[in-house]
């Protein structure tokens, strides 16, 4: 009976170790170093972007890049009822990233994520839902930014 469990766990280990799993935020080798980050707004997503850049940065003697980040959060009313109260909202987060080498623009990319949600009579629950929604949208944008920065070749 113990031999069957041993063989079972051995097979699971062999299949899982050869499936090509890699961590999402694993540090990769870049041929450039982001030496300065400038934020043009004060959004929650900026701290996450800074953390990702620190994970990606290698202290190499390659190109020194300056990164300028402009992020915006927009909450708009899509529909209203007959009384004029909002029924449907839209929350969008826009992040524009510009990469400069010696004051010369070398790359520019805009990341946009949007989600629509309905109104709730309980404003406390609506506020908590909006915060969770913003957190989820931020995580999705951070994943896209990470992929963009790790794939770009300068």
Coordinates of C-alpha atoms in Angstrom, one line a residue:
X1 CA 0.0 0.0 0.0
X2 CA 2.9 2.4 0.8
X3 CA 4.5 1.5 -2.5
X4 CA 1.3 2.6 -4.4
X5 CA 1.3 6.0 -2.6
X6 CA 5.0 6.4 -3.3
X7 CA 4.5 5.7 -7.1
X8 CA 1.4 8.0 -7.1
X9 CA 3.3 10.9 -5.6
X10 CA 6.3 10.2 -7.8
X11 CA 4.2 10.4 -10.9
X12 CA 2.5 13.6 -9.8
X13 CA 5.9 15.2 -9.1
X14 CA 7.3 14.2 -12.5
X15 CA 4.3 15.6 -14.3
X16 CA 4.2 18.8 -12.4
X17 CA 7.9 19.5 -12.6
X18 CA 7.9 19.1 -16.4
X19 CA 4.8 21.2 -17.2
X20 CA 6.8 24.4 -17.7
X21 CA 5.5 26.3 -14.6
X22 CA 7.2 29.6 -13.9
X23 CA 6.4 32.3 -11.4
X24 CA 4.7 35.4 -12.9
X25 CA 6.9 37.9 -11.2
X26 CA 10.1 36.1 -11.6
X27 CA 13.0 38.4 -12.2
X28 CA 14.1 38.2 -15.8
X29 CA 17.3 39.4 -17.4
X30 CA 16.8 42.8 -19.1
X31 CA 19.3 44.6 -21.3
X32 CA 18.4 47.9 -19.6
X33 CA 18.0 49.4 -16.2
X34 CA 15.2 51.7 -15.1
X35 CA 17.1 54.3 -13.1
X36 CA 14.3 56.8 -12.4
X37 CA 10.6 56.6 -12.1
X38 CA 8.5 59.7 -12.3
X39 CA 4.8 59.6 -11.3
X40 CA 2.5 62.4 -12.6
X41 CA -0.4 61.4 -10.4
X42 CA -1.0 60.0 -7.0
X43 CA -3.0 56.7 -7.5
X44 CA -2.8 53.5 -5.6
X45 CA -1.4 51.7 -8.6
X46 CA 1.8 53.7 -8.5
X47 CA 3.2 51.8 -5.5
X48 CA 2.6 48.5 -7.3
X49 CA 4.3 49.7 -10.5
X50 CA 7.3 50.9 -8.4
X51 CA 7.5 47.4 -6.8
X52 CA 7.4 45.7 -10.1
X53 CA 10.2 47.9 -11.5
X54 CA 12.4 47.2 -8.5
X55 CA 11.9 43.4 -9.1
X56 CA 12.8 43.7 -12.7
X57 CA 15.8 46.1 -12.3
X58 CA 19.2 44.5 -12.5
X59 CA 22.2 46.5 -11.6
X60 CA 23.8 46.2 -15.0
X61 CA 25.8 48.5 -17.1
X62 CA 23.3 48.6 -19.9
X63 CA 21.1 51.5 -21.0
X64 CA 19.8 53.7 -18.2
X65 CA 16.1 54.4 -18.8
X66 CA 13.8 56.9 -17.2
X67 CA 10.2 55.9 -16.8
X68 CA 7.3 58.4 -16.6
X69 CA 3.9 57.0 -15.4
X70 CA 0.6 58.8 -15.7
X71 CA -2.3 57.0 -14.1
X72 CA -6.0 58.0 -13.9
X73 CA -9.0 56.5 -12.3
X74 CA -12.4 57.4 -13.8
X75 CA -15.8 56.6 -12.3
X76 CA -18.7 57.6 -14.6
X77 CA -22.4 57.1 -14.5
X78 CA -23.7 55.1 -17.4
X79 CA -27.4 55.0 -16.8
X80 CA -29.9 56.7 -14.5
X81 CA -33.4 55.7 -13.4
X82 CA -36.6 57.9 -13.8
X83 CA -35.8 59.8 -10.6
X84 CA -32.3 60.7 -11.8
X85 CA -30.5 58.2 -9.4
X86 CA -27.6 56.3 -11.0
X87 CA -28.2 52.7 -11.9
X88 CA -25.0 51.6 -13.6
X89 CA -21.5 52.8 -13.1
X90 CA -18.3 52.4 -15.0
X91 CA -14.8 52.3 -13.3
X92 CA -11.8 52.6 -15.6
X93 CA -8.1 52.8 -14.8
X94 CA -5.8 54.2 -17.4
X95 CA -2.0 54.0 -17.1
X96 CA 0.3 55.6 -19.6
X97 CA 4.0 54.6 -19.5
X98 CA 6.7 56.4 -21.3
X99 CA 10.3 55.2 -21.5
X100 CA 13.0 57.8 -22.1
X101 CA 16.7 57.3 -22.8
X102 CA 18.6 60.6 -22.4
X103 CA 15.4 62.7 -22.8
X104 CA 14.5 60.9 -26.0
X105 CA 11.2 59.0 -26.1
X106 CA 11.9 55.4 -27.0
X107 CA 8.6 53.7 -26.1
X108 CA 5.1 54.7 -25.1
X109 CA 2.2 52.4 -24.1
X110 CA -1.2 53.0 -22.6
X111 CA -2.9 50.3 -20.5
X112 CA -6.7 50.5 -19.9
X113 CA -8.9 48.3 -17.9
X114 CA -12.6 49.0 -17.3
X115 CA -15.5 47.3 -15.5
X116 CA -19.2 48.1 -15.2
X117 CA -21.2 47.5 -12.1
X118 CA -24.7 48.3 -10.8
X119 CA -25.7 50.6 -8.0
X120 CA -26.4 49.4 -4.5
X121 CA -28.8 51.0 -2.0
X122 CA -26.3 50.3 0.8
X123 CA -23.6 52.9 0.1
X124 CA -21.1 51.2 2.5
X125 CA -21.3 47.9 0.6
X126 CA -21.0 49.9 -2.7
X127 CA -17.9 51.6 -1.5
X128 CA -16.3 48.3 -0.4
X129 CA -17.3 46.7 -3.8
X130 CA -15.7 49.7 -5.6
X131 CA -12.4 49.3 -3.6
X132 CA -12.3 45.6 -4.4
X133 CA -13.0 46.3 -8.1
X134 CA -10.2 48.9 -8.2
X135 CA -7.8 46.5 -6.6
X136 CA -8.6 43.8 -9.2
X137 CA -8.3 46.2 -12.1
X138 CA -4.9 47.4 -10.7
X139 CA -3.7 43.8 -10.5
X140 CA -4.6 43.1 -14.1
X141 CA -2.9 46.3 -15.3
X142 CA 0.2 45.4 -13.2
X143 CA 0.4 42.0 -14.9
X144 CA 0.2 43.7 -18.4
X145 CA 2.9 46.2 -17.4
X146 CA 5.2 43.5 -16.1
X147 CA 4.8 41.5 -19.4
X148 CA 5.4 44.7 -21.4
X149 CA 8.6 45.7 -19.5
X150 CA 10.0 42.2 -19.5
X151 CA 9.4 41.7 -23.3
X152 CA 10.5 45.0 -24.6
X153 CA 14.0 45.0 -26.1
X154 CA 15.9 48.3 -26.3

